[in-house]
XYZ file of C-alpha atoms in Angstrom:
712
model
C -19.119 1.919 39.071
C -22.442 -0.412 38.903
C -21.206 -3.334 37.165
C -18.257 -3.967 38.946
C -20.343 -3.466 42.354
C -22.558 -5.797 41.181
C -19.796 -8.458 40.923
C -19.247 -7.964 45.010
C -21.367 -10.032 47.291
C -22.809 -6.831 49.470
C -23.779 -8.659 52.129
C -20.163 -9.072 53.237
C -18.262 -6.315 54.009
C -14.983 -6.858 52.363
C -12.203 -5.928 54.798
C -10.312 -2.903 55.123
C -7.449 -1.873 53.138
C -4.613 -4.932 53.392
C -1.043 -4.573 53.152
C 1.189 -6.944 53.110
C 2.273 -7.607 56.393
C -1.115 -8.803 57.482
C -1.610 -12.200 58.017
C -5.224 -12.090 58.874
C -6.733 -12.995 55.894
C -10.472 -13.458 55.727
C -12.420 -16.081 53.668
C -12.660 -15.192 49.963
C -16.145 -14.402 49.437
C -16.586 -11.129 47.490
C -16.701 -11.425 43.288
C -18.006 -15.050 43.568
C -18.444 -15.687 40.022
C -18.316 -13.685 36.706
C -20.452 -14.286 33.628
C -18.561 -12.779 30.940
C -21.380 -12.656 28.765
C -23.652 -10.486 30.900
C -20.574 -7.721 31.452
C -20.253 -7.786 28.158
C -23.746 -6.623 27.375
C -23.778 -4.162 29.991
C -21.151 -2.015 29.185
C -22.191 -2.125 25.224
C -22.886 0.930 23.020
C -26.064 1.159 22.284
C -25.501 3.803 19.362
C -24.142 0.753 17.209
C -27.680 0.378 16.241
C -27.904 3.768 14.627
C -25.004 3.366 12.684
C -24.989 4.206 8.772
C -22.469 4.391 5.867
C -22.588 8.273 6.491
C -20.589 7.786 9.920
C -18.025 5.178 8.131
C -17.319 7.056 5.337
C -16.293 9.803 7.927
C -14.337 7.998 10.411
C -12.106 6.534 7.609
C -11.823 9.979 5.998
C -13.295 8.559 2.467
C -14.340 11.483 1.759
C -11.363 13.517 2.094
C -8.513 11.300 0.805
C -11.030 9.688 -1.994
C -12.697 12.204 -3.182
C -13.939 12.601 -6.426
C -13.154 8.500 -7.143
C -13.932 6.835 -3.980
C -17.044 6.949 -1.569
C -19.478 4.854 0.264
C -22.965 3.450 -1.267
C -26.007 2.582 0.846
C -25.740 -0.934 1.471
C -22.215 -0.068 3.302
C -19.819 -0.958 0.283
C -16.696 1.109 -1.058
C -17.456 2.007 -4.506
C -15.405 3.407 -7.255
C -16.340 6.546 -9.160
C -14.609 5.844 -12.204
C -14.888 9.078 -14.396
C -14.275 11.355 -11.127
C -16.915 14.347 -10.488
C -18.176 13.492 -13.889
C -19.338 9.726 -12.927
C -23.012 9.168 -12.828
C -24.617 7.141 -10.369
C -25.472 3.776 -12.550
C -21.200 4.025 -13.429
C -20.457 3.342 -9.914
C -18.439 0.415 -9.188
C -19.250 -1.577 -6.154
C -15.537 -3.654 -5.133
C -17.168 -6.131 -3.230
C -18.968 -7.354 -6.701
C -15.760 -7.465 -7.954
C -13.927 -9.285 -5.627
C -17.072 -11.685 -5.896
C -16.411 -12.146 -9.758
C -12.369 -12.622 -9.334
C -12.934 -14.598 -6.285
C -15.923 -16.977 -7.017
C -15.014 -20.043 -8.681
C -15.375 -21.019 -12.042
C -18.505 -23.446 -11.750
C -20.106 -20.286 -9.881
C -19.180 -17.794 -12.791
C -16.398 -16.559 -11.251
C -12.555 -16.568 -11.901
C -11.454 -18.769 -9.198
C -8.838 -16.442 -8.385
C -7.579 -16.294 -4.408
C -6.842 -12.904 -2.559
C -4.650 -10.668 -2.420
C -5.814 -8.815 -5.796
C -4.681 -5.564 -7.458
C -7.803 -3.875 -8.731
C -6.566 -1.563 -11.774
C -8.877 1.164 -13.361
C -8.103 2.491 -16.029
C -10.985 4.720 -16.695
C -9.286 6.639 -13.160
C -6.030 6.450 -14.878
C -7.600 8.232 -17.859
C -9.434 10.599 -16.005
C -6.032 11.387 -13.868
C -4.050 12.307 -17.353
C -6.754 14.119 -18.732
C -7.576 16.082 -15.149
C -3.860 16.941 -15.299
C -3.476 18.298 -19.182
C -7.068 19.983 -18.253
C -5.603 21.915 -15.153
C -2.382 23.549 -17.082
C -4.492 24.121 -19.768
C -6.679 25.941 -17.880
C -3.972 28.044 -15.994
C -2.325 28.729 -19.064
C -5.893 30.324 -20.722
C -6.516 32.547 -17.675
C -2.986 34.193 -17.661
C -2.438 34.195 -21.305
C 0.718 32.415 -21.371
C 2.053 31.840 -24.911
C 3.027 28.188 -24.646
C 1.391 24.986 -24.046
C 1.870 22.038 -21.357
C 3.099 18.360 -22.463
C 3.536 16.347 -19.397
C 5.659 12.789 -19.446
C 5.237 9.891 -17.238
C 7.881 8.225 -15.123
C 8.186 5.067 -15.773
C 9.760 4.202 -12.510
C 6.635 4.552 -10.419
C 4.738 1.789 -12.490
C 6.864 -0.174 -15.154
C 4.013 -2.212 -15.474
C 3.326 -2.923 -19.567
C -0.288 -1.793 -19.595
C 0.029 1.129 -17.574
C 2.467 2.586 -19.341
C 1.031 1.595 -22.522
C -2.794 2.782 -21.178
C -0.829 6.372 -20.533
C 0.687 6.190 -23.861
C -2.853 5.586 -25.096
C -5.067 7.963 -23.173
C -2.588 10.937 -22.989
C -2.127 11.135 -27.189
C -4.076 14.042 -27.464
C -2.315 15.976 -25.205
C 1.193 14.941 -26.183
C 1.830 12.997 -23.133
C 5.185 11.452 -23.355
C 7.479 9.016 -20.964
C 10.202 9.444 -19.049
C 12.788 6.570 -18.158
C 15.731 6.400 -15.695
C 17.578 2.910 -16.939
C 17.991 1.157 -20.107
C 15.321 -1.278 -19.402
C 13.062 1.635 -18.656
C 14.216 3.365 -21.789
C 13.453 0.440 -24.453
C 9.963 0.286 -22.905
C 9.636 3.805 -23.215
C 10.992 3.933 -27.039
C 8.274 0.834 -27.830
C 4.998 2.158 -26.071
C 6.004 5.516 -27.786
C 5.821 3.932 -31.283
C 2.083 4.185 -30.666
C 1.811 7.641 -29.307
C 1.865 11.108 -30.410
C 4.888 11.693 -32.591
C 5.194 14.970 -30.289
C 5.270 13.114 -27.420
C 8.807 13.909 -25.341
C 10.944 10.866 -24.529
C 12.624 12.190 -21.542
C 15.884 10.544 -20.689
C 17.049 10.471 -17.200
C 19.501 8.777 -14.734
C 23.039 7.597 -14.869
C 24.652 7.270 -18.392
C 26.875 5.267 -19.918
C 27.789 4.919 -23.492
C 24.917 2.091 -24.244
C 22.364 4.495 -22.417
C 23.401 7.278 -24.554
C 23.808 4.959 -27.800
C 20.164 3.619 -27.208
C 18.637 7.194 -26.858
C 20.068 8.538 -30.142
C 18.841 5.358 -31.901
C 15.484 6.372 -30.416
C 16.142 9.866 -32.040
C 16.544 8.038 -35.359
C 13.643 6.362 -35.092
C 11.992 9.643 -35.082
C 11.384 9.474 -31.569
C 10.944 13.054 -29.588
C 14.105 12.120 -27.386
C 15.654 14.388 -24.851
C 19.141 13.691 -23.157
C 19.292 15.052 -20.127
C 22.579 15.456 -18.296
C 22.514 14.608 -14.921
C 26.122 14.592 -14.370
C 28.800 16.464 -15.979
C 31.272 14.204 -17.381
C 28.214 12.712 -19.715
C 28.580 15.526 -21.991
C 31.721 14.311 -23.573
C 29.804 10.644 -24.229
C 26.657 12.816 -25.724
C 29.124 14.944 -28.378
C 31.200 11.859 -29.245
C 28.739 9.305 -29.691
C 26.274 11.551 -31.594
C 29.333 12.279 -34.179
C 29.758 8.832 -34.542
C 26.174 7.946 -35.092
C 25.397 11.471 -37.178
C 22.487 12.093 -34.966
C 21.775 15.476 -33.946
C 20.575 15.059 -30.408
C 18.025 17.164 -28.352
C 19.865 17.779 -24.911
C 18.842 18.927 -21.866
C 20.206 19.749 -18.433
C 19.640 18.997 -14.919
C 20.151 21.645 -12.801
C 20.935 21.578 -8.960
C 18.696 24.117 -7.463
C 19.665 25.901 -3.863
C 15.514 25.228 -3.246
C 14.308 22.399 -1.251
C 11.960 20.822 0.854
C 12.831 19.881 4.465
C 10.208 16.426 4.127
C 11.539 12.825 3.843
C 11.229 13.121 -0.433
C 12.796 16.353 -0.282
C 16.137 14.640 0.766
C 17.670 14.620 -2.826
C 17.493 18.123 -3.556
C 19.159 21.125 -2.889
C 22.807 21.881 -3.223
C 24.109 19.019 -2.191
C 21.532 16.678 -3.858
C 22.017 13.463 -5.589
C 21.270 14.467 -9.349
C 22.072 17.864 -11.364
C 24.593 19.924 -11.921
C 25.532 23.413 -10.029
C 26.100 26.736 -11.820
C 29.333 26.314 -12.221
C 28.906 22.968 -14.021
C 26.058 24.268 -16.025
C 28.289 26.828 -17.457
C 31.184 24.574 -18.201
C 28.736 22.497 -19.863
C 27.692 25.494 -22.058
C 31.304 25.848 -23.048
C 32.063 22.467 -24.170
C 28.933 22.350 -26.451
C 29.512 26.240 -27.919
C 32.907 24.768 -28.506
C 31.500 21.494 -30.463
C 29.345 23.576 -32.424
C 26.349 21.866 -30.562
C 25.038 24.902 -28.545
C 21.729 24.703 -30.376
C 20.957 21.317 -29.162
C 20.578 22.620 -25.780
C 17.038 22.835 -25.608
C 15.812 21.839 -22.325
C 16.039 22.340 -18.655
C 15.429 20.070 -15.747
C 14.790 20.175 -12.058
C 13.350 18.199 -9.319
C 12.809 19.584 -5.992
C 11.238 16.537 -4.366
C 8.570 14.102 -4.413
C 5.431 15.094 -2.249
C 5.854 18.853 -2.654
C 3.651 20.439 0.014
C 2.603 23.460 -0.379
C 2.549 25.869 -3.927
C 5.015 28.207 -2.031
C 7.748 26.271 -2.487
C 6.832 25.301 -5.618
C 6.872 28.647 -6.781
C 10.169 29.137 -5.123
C 11.429 26.093 -7.343
C 9.902 27.465 -10.396
C 11.297 30.848 -10.049
C 14.942 29.850 -9.388
C 14.910 27.426 -12.301
C 13.149 29.938 -14.819
C 15.932 32.400 -13.947
C 18.590 29.632 -14.930
C 16.547 29.063 -18.093
C 16.233 32.462 -19.192
C 20.579 33.062 -18.270
C 20.810 30.112 -20.785
C 18.581 31.854 -23.623
C 21.235 34.826 -22.534
C 24.680 32.496 -23.352
C 22.954 31.280 -26.733
C 21.417 28.222 -25.908
C 18.013 27.299 -28.103
C 16.093 26.452 -25.112
C 12.302 25.548 -25.852
C 10.858 23.832 -22.622
C 11.065 23.717 -18.888
C 10.591 20.501 -17.224
C 9.939 20.885 -13.835
C 10.200 17.612 -12.541
C 8.345 15.838 -10.387
C 6.696 16.453 -6.986
C 2.807 16.993 -7.582
C 1.791 15.358 -4.097
C -0.866 12.879 -3.346
C -3.142 13.835 0.076
C -2.989 10.195 1.575
C -4.597 11.056 4.525
C -7.100 13.793 3.741
C -5.922 16.665 5.939
C -5.112 18.873 3.490
C -2.245 19.828 5.293
C 1.470 21.066 3.915
C 3.276 20.174 6.941
C 3.150 16.659 6.365
C 5.051 13.612 4.307
C 1.097 12.299 4.029
C -0.887 15.561 2.793
C -0.393 18.222 0.295
C -2.225 21.988 1.110
C -3.364 21.955 -2.985
C -5.300 20.878 -5.965
C -4.295 19.965 -9.418
C -5.726 23.320 -10.012
C -3.511 25.413 -7.737
C -0.532 23.781 -8.569
C -0.979 24.115 -12.436
C -1.722 27.896 -11.724
C 1.154 28.348 -9.618
C 4.019 26.834 -11.925
C 2.242 28.816 -14.741
C 2.422 31.804 -13.070
C 6.004 31.878 -11.839
C 7.507 30.854 -15.232
C 5.309 33.622 -16.780
C 6.482 36.150 -14.676
C 10.468 35.897 -15.292
C 10.026 35.438 -18.828
C 8.246 38.550 -19.141
C 10.734 40.261 -17.194
C 12.975 39.063 -19.038
C 11.468 39.440 -22.540
C 11.660 35.725 -23.028
C 9.349 33.468 -25.454
C 7.563 31.607 -22.918
C 8.674 28.048 -22.985
C 6.841 24.641 -22.995
C 5.620 23.209 -20.089
C 6.703 19.737 -18.887
C 6.061 17.990 -15.815
C 7.019 14.339 -14.877
C 4.101 13.858 -12.248
C 4.067 9.905 -11.439
C 2.205 9.337 -7.895
C -0.253 11.764 -9.016
C -1.277 9.769 -11.903
C -0.994 6.360 -10.805
C -1.640 6.314 -7.506
C -5.546 6.418 -7.403
C -6.067 3.707 -10.285
C -4.748 0.793 -8.196
C -6.579 -0.859 -5.409
C -5.034 -3.759 -3.049
C -7.703 -5.773 -1.806
C -6.794 -8.382 0.778
C -8.729 -10.432 3.539
C -8.644 -10.564 7.264
C -8.603 -14.563 8.066
C -8.350 -14.255 11.883
C -7.997 -12.434 14.850
C -6.536 -12.373 18.536
C -9.302 -12.404 21.039
C -9.014 -10.126 24.034
C -11.801 -10.996 26.227
C -11.753 -13.917 28.564
C -12.052 -17.135 26.813
C -14.281 -18.954 29.713
C -17.860 -17.887 30.660
C -17.129 -18.648 34.585
C -14.309 -17.148 36.417
C -13.866 -19.379 39.475
C -12.436 -16.798 42.186
C -12.266 -19.234 45.201
C -9.736 -21.647 43.017
C -7.709 -18.523 42.304
C -7.502 -17.484 45.982
C -6.808 -20.803 46.664
C -3.185 -20.790 45.675
C -2.583 -17.524 45.422
C 0.971 -16.089 47.998
C 0.337 -13.708 50.763
C 1.164 -10.734 48.696
C -0.711 -11.926 45.990
C -4.132 -12.413 48.405
C -3.607 -9.091 49.785
C -3.635 -7.390 46.230
C -6.788 -9.482 45.772
C -8.440 -8.232 48.717
C -7.338 -4.372 48.335
C -9.075 -5.099 44.365
C -12.459 -6.086 46.387
C -12.233 -3.046 48.788
C -11.544 -0.753 45.541
C -14.619 -2.162 44.144
C -16.780 -1.458 46.757
C -15.640 2.094 46.975
C -15.804 2.564 43.383
C -12.329 3.636 42.912
C -11.427 2.831 39.355
C -7.845 3.256 39.101
C -7.357 1.726 42.033
C -9.138 -1.241 40.689
C -6.634 -1.093 37.858
C -3.855 -0.777 39.808
C -4.177 -3.914 42.061
C -5.822 -5.676 39.150
C -2.529 -5.919 37.425
C -0.364 -6.226 40.165
C -2.478 -9.331 41.544
C -1.896 -10.555 37.770
C 1.869 -9.878 37.486
C 2.410 -11.539 40.970
C 0.277 -14.497 39.687
C 2.233 -14.886 36.658
C 5.686 -14.921 39.001
C 4.092 -17.743 40.787
C 3.446 -19.744 37.660
C 6.778 -19.550 36.718
C 7.983 -20.613 40.172
C 5.645 -23.438 39.752
C 3.447 -22.837 42.393
C 0.295 -21.664 40.068
C -1.387 -23.945 38.067
C -2.386 -22.981 34.346
C -6.302 -22.860 35.316
C -5.423 -20.576 38.217
C -3.887 -18.374 35.909
C -6.168 -18.597 33.255
C -8.418 -17.268 35.637
C -6.565 -14.205 37.354
C -6.113 -13.078 33.286
C -10.099 -13.399 33.143
C -10.416 -11.115 36.445
C -8.032 -8.579 34.731
C -10.008 -8.504 31.526
C -12.973 -8.439 33.586
C -11.939 -5.432 35.626
C -10.360 -3.527 32.648
C -13.873 -3.835 30.752
C -15.953 -2.458 33.663
C -13.816 0.188 34.485
C -13.580 1.606 31.247
C -9.946 0.700 30.326
C -9.258 1.048 26.705
C -8.907 -2.527 25.248
C -5.526 -3.399 23.731
C -5.504 -3.572 19.882
C -6.341 -6.701 18.796
C -4.198 -8.364 16.102
C -5.586 -9.051 12.874
C -3.970 -11.512 10.870
C -4.426 -10.914 7.142
C -3.535 -12.686 4.102
C -1.175 -10.427 2.635
C 2.758 -10.100 2.571
C 3.451 -6.324 3.104
C 7.206 -6.806 1.917
C 5.560 -7.494 -1.369
C 2.311 -5.310 -1.711
C 3.330 -2.223 0.933
C 7.248 -2.059 0.655
C 7.310 1.798 1.465
C 5.474 1.140 4.921
C 7.834 -1.161 6.051
C 10.805 0.686 4.239
C 10.044 4.474 5.080
C 6.900 4.167 7.179
C 4.467 5.945 4.272
C 0.936 5.346 5.427
C -1.632 4.615 2.678
C -5.379 4.701 3.721
C -6.734 1.244 4.271
C -10.641 0.518 4.781
C -13.151 -2.500 5.407
C -14.250 -2.180 1.689
C -17.823 -3.417 3.039
C -19.854 -3.909 6.251
C -19.556 -0.118 6.553
C -23.278 0.202 7.275
C -22.428 -1.306 10.798
C -20.329 0.424 13.380
C -16.866 -0.926 13.836
C -16.135 -1.299 17.464
C -12.637 -3.237 17.461
C -9.352 -1.520 17.337
C -6.603 -3.800 15.564
C -3.454 -3.657 14.222
C -2.803 -5.806 10.757
C -0.155 -8.977 11.009
C 0.867 -10.639 7.530
C 1.889 -13.680 6.850
C 5.461 -13.580 7.072
C 7.472 -14.520 9.421
C 8.510 -11.495 10.119
C 8.188 -8.998 13.194
C 7.824 -6.183 11.077
C 5.359 -7.742 8.826
C 2.621 -5.909 10.269
C 0.884 -2.255 10.107
C 0.550 -0.339 13.236
C 0.077 2.840 11.550
C -2.806 4.681 9.912
C -3.760 7.915 8.629
C -4.431 10.443 11.360
C -1.569 9.367 13.401
C -3.883 6.394 14.688
C -1.986 3.282 15.929
C -4.644 0.870 15.205
C -7.506 1.166 12.999
C -11.095 0.404 13.309
C -12.842 -2.873 12.533
C -15.735 -4.999 12.685
C -15.613 -7.984 14.400
C -15.238 -11.133 12.345
C -18.217 -13.074 11.900
C -19.189 -16.586 10.374
C -21.384 -15.193 8.265
C -21.927 -11.343 7.520
C -24.809 -12.100 4.779
C -22.833 -10.069 1.939
C -19.174 -11.523 1.703
C -20.020 -15.152 3.038
C -18.687 -14.920 6.086
C -15.427 -13.038 5.110
C -13.765 -9.482 5.684
C -12.155 -7.845 2.878
C -9.928 -4.809 3.378
C -8.769 -2.149 0.835
C -5.497 -0.557 0.520
C -5.813 2.484 -1.775
C -3.867 5.243 -3.142
C -0.754 2.554 -3.557
C -0.191 2.655 -7.624
C 2.800 4.335 -7.221
C 6.105 2.565 -6.441
C 4.766 -0.621 -4.572
C 4.636 -2.827 -7.708
C 8.185 -2.281 -8.348
C 9.706 -1.752 -5.002
C 7.738 -5.304 -3.789
C 10.221 -8.178 -2.623
C 9.535 -11.803 -1.819
C 10.132 -12.371 1.756
C 9.227 -15.532 3.081
C 8.867 -16.131 -1.203
C 5.104 -14.637 -1.045
C 5.509 -13.227 -4.532
C 2.932 -10.619 -6.066
C -0.884 -10.500 -6.057
C -3.092 -11.368 -8.863
C -4.051 -8.310 -10.926
C -7.239 -7.877 -12.420
C -8.114 -4.777 -15.038
C -11.450 -3.305 -14.804
C -13.744 -1.224 -17.128
C -16.827 0.620 -16.640
C -19.860 -0.811 -17.958
C -23.644 -0.573 -18.940
C -24.270 -3.972 -17.807
C -26.028 -4.793 -14.685
C -22.730 -5.061 -12.328
C -21.575 -1.684 -13.913
C -18.036 -3.183 -14.970
C -16.261 -5.652 -16.694
C -12.952 -7.498 -15.771
C -11.333 -7.054 -18.941
C -7.662 -8.803 -18.278
C -6.020 -10.887 -15.824
C -2.335 -11.243 -14.780
C -1.947 -14.342 -12.142
C 0.097 -13.437 -9.575
C 3.658 -15.781 -9.350
C 2.973 -19.235 -8.511
C 5.193 -20.985 -5.502
C 7.535 -22.761 -8.928
C 7.906 -19.003 -10.389
C 9.262 -17.598 -6.997
C 11.715 -20.713 -6.163
C 12.714 -19.826 -9.388
C 13.814 -16.324 -8.627
C 15.951 -17.773 -5.905
C 17.704 -19.939 -8.395
C 15.739 -23.000 -7.418
C 14.758 -25.682 -9.871
C 11.105 -26.155 -9.278
C 11.082 -29.189 -12.042
C 13.630 -31.050 -10.203
C 12.369 -30.203 -6.983
C 9.173 -32.191 -7.991
C 11.005 -35.136 -9.386
C 12.768 -35.426 -6.570
C 9.644 -35.509 -4.326
C 8.554 -37.862 -6.898
C 10.889 -40.200 -6.404
C 11.090 -39.947 -2.474
C 7.357 -40.891 -2.765
C 8.536 -44.032 -4.825
C 10.945 -45.363 -2.571
C 8.880 -44.935 0.716
C 6.498 -46.904 -1.082
C 3.801 -44.162 -0.651
C 0.200 -45.865 -0.911
C -3.353 -45.799 0.157
C -2.252 -44.805 3.637
C -5.673 -43.901 5.061
C -8.137 -46.297 3.030
C -10.120 -43.508 1.984
C -9.695 -44.111 -1.789
C -6.469 -41.573 -1.869
C -3.814 -43.219 -4.383
C -0.064 -42.358 -5.238
C -1.208 -40.996 -8.135
C -3.600 -38.517 -6.322
C -0.935 -37.723 -4.248
C 1.651 -36.888 -6.987
C -0.968 -34.682 -8.746
C -1.460 -32.722 -5.665
C 2.568 -31.988 -4.904
C 2.718 -30.881 -8.808
C -0.389 -28.269 -8.367
C 1.449 -26.967 -5.284
C 4.239 -25.870 -7.219
C 1.402 -24.247 -9.567
C -0.568 -22.506 -7.127
C 0.330 -19.251 -5.350
C 1.809 -19.063 -2.200
C -0.931 -17.217 -0.412
C -3.449 -19.201 2.095
C -7.207 -20.143 0.512
C -9.373 -19.706 3.061
C -10.529 -23.552 3.336
C -13.509 -25.076 5.931
C -12.187 -27.877 7.708
C -12.279 -30.888 5.142
C -10.694 -34.248 4.482
C -7.553 -34.439 2.151
C -9.738 -35.179 -0.790
C -11.464 -32.091 -0.541
C -8.336 -30.037 0.078
C -6.976 -31.791 -3.537
C -10.551 -30.672 -4.967
C -10.014 -27.217 -4.002
C -6.558 -27.102 -5.275
C -7.623 -28.872 -8.609
C -10.509 -26.118 -9.060
C -8.107 -23.503 -8.391
C -4.892 -24.823 -9.855
C -4.293 -24.919 -13.973
C -6.140 -27.772 -16.286
C -3.974 -30.884 -17.083
C -3.092 -30.185 -20.535
C -1.425 -26.687 -18.576
C 0.916 -28.556 -16.086
C 3.927 -29.661 -16.202
C 4.258 -32.321 -19.042
C 6.713 -34.987 -16.449
C 3.941 -34.334 -13.829
C 1.865 -37.561 -15.203
C 4.456 -39.342 -16.945
């Protein structure tokens, strides 16, 4: 270890191995002083100058989890290919350009919004709907299947109005419908499907009361292709009674509780002990009740669900075969069966591993999934001489995950290197205990012998002894800092792994990535720019919340840290800022997010591919909740809060306290704007109170949008 040896004065031989009982401590000569910059340069990796975007794409596995929608361009920025494999080079959308458009001030042609930001890409959503339908149609044609496929989107995955409306619009040519699991979801599905294909299914799942069933029957009266799926046995009585009272002939489905299940986290509600569905005994009783009521012909759909993220087509086929056997028995018993609904489960490859042994991945693609389903149903139906049913699936994660990207900013990072350029070793030794001095000389001796592990052992031991001395009050803070610097030097020189740095990000994990916090779901997280530079820092991400769980320390590939770039004052491409993107998070995250520390949701923009110079157009902006909005969620009254603060200012005669022109009215205006602005941070350089106010005014609402009493 030549660099370490250079730190030792070779003209003076260090003592032999010292022990705690040795009282003859030589005067401190080795190590003398240390120049941190010189050591850093000596251990720097010369390969960094040969880095390319292709290297970054490989280490972040972008081509594995991101294909065919995401890649890296020659500038080192992540780009979106909005039409998947059909995207042309000039149609690629640069994510950094979107961030610039959104975050630049209005005076510079931007939208003046702050991060975090959700970028929605309707073009990708459309491609997902088309690709799913195309996969099933190809399998149907290849296997001479004698019916068709028509899917439904389960709105629980993302209930946003624009998402649901877009899916209905994009899916209209394919009779694509919606699935609801609650009364509000049913209401939004009914409204959206009024503009959809008349044949599109409206599948009503979930627990039901009389109001839910009545609402579903009203949907049927409104000429929506509604199916009431019975999840609990007692629901059949409600349907029979209410359909007679409302004079509606319902279409009924039944959810079967299959024996088939998968063992992963997302399969916990499947199998015989699953949360939903009817056993074979319950299905037989249901058939008898419908028959006795003269409504057996209303039973037309069989539904099942063996869990989200089905890992393999082998497991999928097992479930489909079992369900098709039940379907064929219902036909034999006299039900007018038409549709088999295979539920959700079409998985997403979050880490690009194409593995069937992980909740983060699946071992198949769309085409293989569709082929396995069609083949399993066809074989059983042909064997039983039963007409091939319409195939329905409730794929949510697979439809919406890719179209939404969460972009956020790293605002600061911890530094592991010594803060001082020079370490004063004689000063350290001056105040050391006898045992600590022995550790120092043993470290020096190990350095001369090039014994790396022994060096680290004694450096750590020395550090711990000095911490104890500091706590006892016998060591000064300057000495402790120098000891920390010495330990970092030793670790760096012998090549010990540097601890992961903490990158502080302008984000709430509880609001924007709740599945990571709650169930350990891992999503791809990647810098969206600077990918033409080598990332040489290992980091974990810490959010804005005052909570120890507010950090991301698990990443795809089983990593406990993420390769990142050094934060710089100016990187030339993003005004010195460092942007990260979380991908494949379009399902569930917005619906499940909370308001921990009163951080609300991010700003949201919809972006379409355009033939203009930037290849995109921001078509819709949906501002995130303001401080006032999230306060209202917790039953506070922002208007009254503002009045209280205003009166407090009047009571204490708040005036021109700093003599720089700041007036009472400016202070009140600033308070008002604080209620209107988002809870997240806005990056600002050190500046005066007046500049902060001007920045707030630029971002905040215009005067005519303010509360009227603010300027009373």
